Amino acid sequence: MLGVVRQKMLGQSLPKIRPVVSVLRSYSSAAKQMTVRDSLNSALDEEMSADPKVFLMGEEVGEYQGAYKISKGLLEKYGPERVRDTPITEAGFAGIGVGAAYYGLKPVVEFMTFNFSMQAIDHIINSAAKSNYMSAGQMSVPIVFRGPNGAAAGVGAQHSQCYAAWYASCPGLKVLTPYSSEDARGLLKAAIRDPDPVVFLENELLYGESFPVSDEVLDSSFCLPIGKAKIERVGRDVTITAFSRMVGHALKAAEILEKDGIDAEVINLRSIRPLDRSTINASVRKTNRLVTVEEGFPQHGVGAEICASVVEESFAYLDAPVERIAGADIPMPYAANLERLAVPQVEDIVRAAKRACYRSVPLAAAA
Amino acid sequence: MALSYLRSSSSRSVNLLKPLSSSLPLRRPISTDTTPITVETSVPFTSHQCDAPSRSVETNPKELLTFFRDMALMRRMEIAADSLYKAKLIRGFCHLYDGQEAVAVGMEAAVTKKDCIITAYRDHCTFIGRGGTLLEVFAELMGRQAGCSKGKGGSMHFYKKDSNFYGGHGIVGAQVPLGCGLAFAQKYSKDETVTFALYGDGAANQGQLFEALNISALWDLPAILVCENNHYGMGTAEWRAAKSPAYYKRGDYVPGLKVDGMDALAVKQACKFAKEHALKNGPIILEMDTYRYHGHSMSDPGSTYRTRDEISGVRQERDPIERIRKLILSHDLATEKELKDIEKEVRKEVDDTITQAKESPMPEPSELFTNVYAKGLGVESFGADRKEVRATLP
């Protein structure tokens, strides 16, 4: 909560000051560093401690300490009743999780990657997302489906897909995409406390990254609001929206653009559903230019929805067509050079932002 | 059966009709002796809803020496892959098969290349068994053009359609309904061939397996479900994942056989039996009691959920290569030195192939857009920056 208030103050009253994250870095205050992995682990720990109805279920979450060590130590602390190792049967255990949520428990169901959630997608959509509506409010489903989403490194076509757009198109679901450790803690806690089904899309390559976390973030009552984006970097010339790992790419692109005299505003979406259309539109009305960035496939992607929203609500403010940077429109190749071409790189974002910042009138026509 | 290690790496087809002795320049003499020898399997077969085959297996010196060489090659290949992974030349996932070689070679000895095999992601040796080359394996693992999937698939996605190997699948359990589908097509086409759909003890609890098995039994499909039970689904021991780890019985109304998967001759006998059964009576389950020395993948040490004593115990008592070595020596088919020479030769072959594979270039960037469709209809596809990189799909 406090983290959000602080960010709003910076964003509105002092537009030239860099956002909280980099202030802490450059002045090396006593802010603690925490990995995303530890953030998720501590959030799970605290929520399980606070509410006995919360339990964790998934493959290797218990004795193995978590396939990616996100649930390390939880089995020892909470016991096998509350930290359940499942067989490799996603349709089965996701359905069991939803059933438990119907009855009033608060399951956290882990998919080892969201690629495997496709085995369980009927339960996520039909059993979880739609139930509150179909039952006119009787059957709320306070479940969290979490796990790594998107590309890792060299894991090939069946293990690299981003599911943000698919899940976010479904009413009844909430879809969150943390980037930093603060996001991880605040959003996971919010997700577990939320009475609706939440799809919580993490990223394997972010697990080991460290971010500064303030005392507020470390407090066990810390929570971030669902449906609010965060302006990671205030800017004037072009809006860049991103989520999950791509936020890091967008911030790096912004640093490069600054050297070319382009002041980019970077929005960390944090929430894909609900999408924070007002923050996005307010930003575009200020900068007049937009680049959307995502890892997933371009067609019917998150960027397409953002573009539609901006065209619908802020058309007169656009000075250039909306630019979309997304994963390549192909199954993920394995070879390292091809994989690099299939995933957005920092230079792609820089290039698109520059295109958005110049009028596309050729010199001959202007003469 | 001979592996295509003797063939040039550019040849992808397996000639089923050429007898081994006349086919290719042999670098060293391999026994062509086909005098029958009868060997007893390590343990009798245990059966469910059927009569078990005899534990007396017919083999011959040529077959035993081929088993030895083929398994030694597979073993060396997997160990070399371990080193390449640690050297970061192989990326992503790498699931190694060392310890389980007898299943691959025993199965090939019982079937033809017209029978189909499909498996999950622990597929390097199965691919070799189907006639894939070492170069195709290492080049694919390193993401190079000479790879069996041109570098675009990776470790989990090896295929060889011309010898009816259908992959290479990353999603646990998915290959089983797919295998039943192959069997469906074989029956539909009246080919008189069968499909072996391999899966692990981890996949054995997947619902889709039972759905496909039910349909296969209803429609009498020539589907042979082979559970390679190495007793651990990643880090979870079988007793923690399955209420009934008697996987050969899990078919209920479908007959099953439990086989010592570390005994290549037992595997051969069981697969031969299963093929005959499936062609007449529909699906059957084979449970291969086997073991993997490595962890689940290269990211898993394999020692947090099992003891080192257990691993070394299996290596001592049940190693499939050692079993065949003892058999060869006890029947005087070769000397210890000759067998060691084979192993040295195999090692050199693997090393030489790795050197060759390293020289294979990475795929051309244009390969990004090939094979998305079989028939692209001239539609456009895009790179990460859709205004910078776009292509028309052929």
XYZ file of N, CA and C in Angstrom, chain B residues 260-358:
297
model
N 11.984 -57.474 -16.924
C 13.218 -56.885 -16.424
C 13.809 -56.028 -17.540
N 13.642 -54.726 -17.408
C 14.082 -53.815 -18.459
C 15.578 -53.653 -18.568
N 16.337 -54.262 -17.670
C 17.799 -54.175 -17.745
C 18.362 -55.391 -18.487
N 17.468 -56.264 -18.928
C 17.871 -57.490 -19.622
C 17.383 -57.374 -21.058
N 18.297 -57.079 -21.974
C 17.912 -56.812 -23.360
C 17.184 -57.999 -23.979
N 17.546 -59.198 -23.574
C 16.886 -60.376 -24.150
C 15.457 -60.500 -23.635
N 15.252 -60.179 -22.375
C 13.890 -60.197 -21.842
C 13.043 -59.159 -22.556
N 13.630 -58.003 -22.807
C 12.910 -56.951 -23.518
C 12.534 -57.435 -24.911
N 13.489 -58.056 -25.567
C 13.228 -58.560 -26.926
C 12.088 -59.581 -26.906
N 12.157 -60.490 -25.977
C 11.126 -61.530 -25.890
C 9.758 -60.916 -25.647
N 9.702 -59.974 -24.721
C 8.439 -59.348 -24.373
C 7.873 -58.569 -25.552
N 8.728 -57.854 -26.273
C 8.243 -57.049 -27.402
C 7.753 -57.946 -28.526
N 8.434 -59.044 -28.727
C 8.013 -60.011 -29.751
C 6.642 -60.561 -29.391
N 6.491 -60.923 -28.124
C 5.229 -61.445 -27.619
C 4.130 -60.401 -27.765
N 4.469 -59.166 -27.409
C 3.482 -58.099 -27.445
C 3.035 -57.808 -28.871
N 3.966 -57.842 -29.797
C 3.606 -57.572 -31.195
C 2.613 -58.626 -31.688
N 2.912 -59.879 -31.406
C 1.991 -60.944 -31.843
C 0.624 -60.745 -31.206
N 0.632 -60.417 -29.920
C -0.623 -60.227 -29.207
C -1.423 -59.068 -29.777
N -0.746 -57.956 -29.978
C -1.449 -56.740 -30.383
C -2.081 -56.888 -31.767
N -1.393 -57.605 -32.636
C -1.944 -57.771 -33.984
C -3.219 -58.614 -33.960
N -3.299 -59.523 -32.966
C -4.488 -60.400 -32.902
C -5.555 -59.854 -31.973
N -5.107 -59.312 -30.820
C -6.063 -59.042 -29.743
C -6.147 -57.606 -29.263
N -5.434 -56.699 -29.896
C -5.542 -55.325 -29.424
C -4.492 -54.983 -28.385
N -4.732 -53.915 -27.607
C -3.656 -53.340 -26.790
C -3.141 -54.249 -25.679
N -1.899 -54.025 -25.333
C -1.242 -54.722 -24.241
C -0.256 -53.756 -23.606
N -0.018 -53.930 -22.310
C 0.920 -53.050 -21.596
C 2.172 -53.838 -21.246
N 3.319 -53.244 -21.499
C 4.580 -53.841 -21.059
C 5.169 -52.916 -20.013
N 5.473 -53.427 -18.847
C 6.163 -52.612 -17.852
C 7.614 -53.047 -17.825
N 8.494 -52.121 -18.195
C 9.933 -52.423 -18.187
C 10.514 -51.916 -16.870
N 10.988 -52.831 -16.062
C 11.603 -52.440 -14.800
C 13.029 -51.996 -15.107
N 13.236 -50.679 -15.125
C 14.533 -50.184 -15.550
C 15.032 -49.117 -14.577
N 16.099 -48.418 -14.931
C 16.697 -47.448 -13.999
C 17.513 -46.428 -14.766
N 17.438 -45.197 -14.347
C 18.288 -44.182 -14.949
C 19.382 -43.770 -13.975
N 20.608 -43.767 -14.462
C 21.704 -43.384 -13.574
C 21.722 -41.881 -13.325
N 21.435 -41.110 -14.365
C 21.384 -39.666 -14.206
C 20.112 -39.254 -13.482
N 20.084 -38.000 -13.072
C 18.854 -37.444 -12.541
C 17.833 -37.306 -13.660
N 16.696 -36.739 -13.340
C 15.631 -36.566 -14.317
C 16.144 -35.838 -15.557
N 16.881 -34.767 -15.323
C 17.479 -34.006 -16.418
C 18.806 -33.470 -15.912
N 19.481 -32.715 -16.754
C 20.780 -32.191 -16.325
C 20.636 -31.133 -15.234
N 19.411 -30.650 -15.005
C 19.224 -29.685 -13.908
C 18.956 -30.392 -12.582
N 18.861 -31.712 -12.621
C 18.512 -32.452 -11.416
C 19.684 -33.342 -11.026
N 20.248 -33.131 -9.832
C 21.388 -33.964 -9.433
C 21.035 -35.438 -9.293
N 19.773 -35.721 -9.035
C 19.334 -37.115 -8.967
C 19.700 -37.796 -7.665
N 20.185 -36.988 -6.708
C 20.625 -37.608 -5.462
C 19.916 -37.049 -4.240
N 18.952 -36.167 -4.458
C 18.239 -35.636 -3.299
C 17.074 -36.541 -2.924
N 16.636 -37.365 -3.863
C 15.469 -38.197 -3.588
C 15.794 -39.693 -3.673
N 17.057 -40.005 -3.922
C 17.469 -41.405 -3.875
C 18.907 -41.442 -3.386
N 19.323 -42.587 -2.835
C 20.667 -42.643 -2.259
C 21.687 -43.029 -3.323
N 22.917 -42.584 -3.076
C 23.994 -42.967 -3.992
C 24.223 -44.478 -3.949
N 23.939 -45.065 -2.798
C 24.067 -46.525 -2.673
C 23.102 -47.240 -3.605
N 21.912 -46.704 -3.688
C 20.929 -47.331 -4.572
C 21.425 -47.280 -6.007
N 21.900 -46.107 -6.416
C 22.364 -45.939 -7.794
C 23.536 -46.879 -8.069
N 24.520 -46.892 -7.184
C 25.683 -47.747 -7.455
C 25.310 -49.214 -7.317
N 24.333 -49.506 -6.480
C 23.862 -50.885 -6.357
C 23.292 -51.412 -7.657
N 22.473 -50.601 -8.294
C 21.898 -51.011 -9.577
C 23.007 -51.176 -10.607
N 23.941 -50.239 -10.600
C 25.049 -50.312 -11.553
C 25.838 -51.608 -11.378
N 26.043 -51.990 -10.157
C 26.782 -53.229 -9.871
C 26.000 -54.467 -10.276
N 24.741 -54.504 -9.874
C 23.975 -55.747 -9.981
C 23.245 -55.900 -11.309
N 22.823 -54.769 -11.917
C 21.853 -54.924 -13.003
C 22.223 -54.193 -14.292
N 23.413 -53.624 -14.362
C 23.745 -52.838 -15.542
C 23.533 -53.655 -16.819
N 22.797 -53.101 -17.782
C 22.461 -53.873 -18.979
C 23.662 -54.244 -19.837
N 24.646 -53.364 -19.893
C 25.825 -53.647 -20.719
C 26.659 -54.743 -20.061
N 26.790 -54.654 -18.761
C 27.561 -55.676 -18.048
C 26.927 -57.041 -18.189
N 25.606 -57.046 -18.204
C 24.888 -58.310 -18.331
C 25.237 -58.996 -19.664
N 25.224 -58.204 -20.716
C 25.535 -58.771 -22.033
C 27.014 -59.135 -22.123
N 27.847 -58.324 -21.485
C 29.279 -58.639 -21.496
C 29.512 -60.009 -20.865
N 28.886 -60.215 -19.706
C 29.066 -61.506 -19.016
C 28.568 -62.658 -19.878
N 27.461 -62.428 -20.562
C 26.877 -63.457 -21.419
C 27.829 -63.801 -22.567
N 28.390 -62.777 -23.166
C 29.316 -62.975 -24.290
C 30.549 -63.729 -23.827
N 31.062 -63.316 -22.670
C 32.275 -63.953 -22.170
C 32.003 -65.391 -21.746
N 30.867 -65.596 -21.092
C 30.599 -66.951 -20.604
C 30.331 -67.912 -21.761
N 29.846 -67.382 -22.870
C 29.633 -68.228 -24.044
C 30.825 -68.207 -24.992
N 31.879 -67.545 -24.563
C 33.124 -67.516 -25.340
C 32.963 -66.917 -26.729
N 32.143 -65.924 -26.832
C 31.894 -65.347 -28.150
C 32.928 -64.281 -28.503
N 33.568 -63.755 -27.495
C 34.626 -62.766 -27.711
C 35.462 -62.727 -26.445
N 36.651 -62.152 -26.563
C 37.504 -62.026 -25.377
C 37.237 -60.696 -24.695
N 37.692 -60.603 -23.467
C 37.543 -59.339 -22.732
C 38.188 -58.195 -23.489
N 39.354 -58.490 -24.054
C 40.069 -57.443 -24.767
C 39.258 -56.979 -25.975
N 38.656 -57.935 -26.676
C 37.881 -57.551 -27.865
C 36.716 -56.644 -27.478
N 36.099 -56.975 -26.360
C 34.984 -56.132 -25.919
C 35.481 -54.754 -25.513
N 36.618 -54.716 -24.828
C 37.172 -53.422 -24.444
C 37.537 -52.614 -25.691
N 38.023 -53.324 -26.710
C 38.359 -52.629 -27.959
C 37.116 -52.021 -28.591
N 36.020 -52.755 -28.519
C 34.765 -52.209 -29.050
C 34.411 -50.931 -28.305
N 34.567 -50.975 -27.002
C 34.223 -49.786 -26.211
C 35.126 -48.607 -26.548
N 36.411 -48.931 -26.776
C 37.338 -47.844 -27.126
C 36.949 -47.253 -28.463
N 36.602 -48.135 -29.381
C 36.239 -47.700 -30.724
C 34.993 -46.823 -30.687
N 34.049 -47.261 -29.885
C 32.798 -46.523 -29.751
C 33.070 -45.145 -29.180
N 33.948 -45.092 -28.225
C 34.301 -43.826 -27.596
C 34.923 -42.877 -28.610
N 35.794 -43.444 -29.432
C 36.446 -42.626 -30.447
C 35.410 -42.128 -31.456
N 34.511 -43.024 -31.811
C 33.479 -42.641 -32.772
C 32.642 -41.474 -32.235
N 32.289 -41.578 -30.962
C 31.506 -40.503 -30.355
C 32.310 -39.204 -30.363
N 33.575 -39.291 -29.951
C 34.405 -38.079 -29.914
C 34.553 -37.466 -31.297
N 34.807 -38.322 -32.294
C 34.976 -37.808 -33.660
C 33.687 -37.156 -34.147
N 32.552 -37.770 -33.823
C 31.284 -37.201 -34.277
C 31.024 -35.854 -33.620
N 31.398 -35.736 -32.364
C 31.200 -34.451 -31.680
C 32.023 -33.372 -32.368
N 33.259 -33.713 -32.713
C 34.095 -32.750 -33.432
C 33.414 -32.337 -34.731
N 32.881 -33.329 -35.420
C 32.199 -33.039 -36.680
C 30.953 -32.186 -36.451
N 30.212 -32.528 -35.415
C 28.975 -31.794 -35.127
C 29.268 -30.338 -34.794
N 30.374 -30.108 -34.113
C 30.722 -28.731 -33.741
C 30.995 -27.883 -34.971
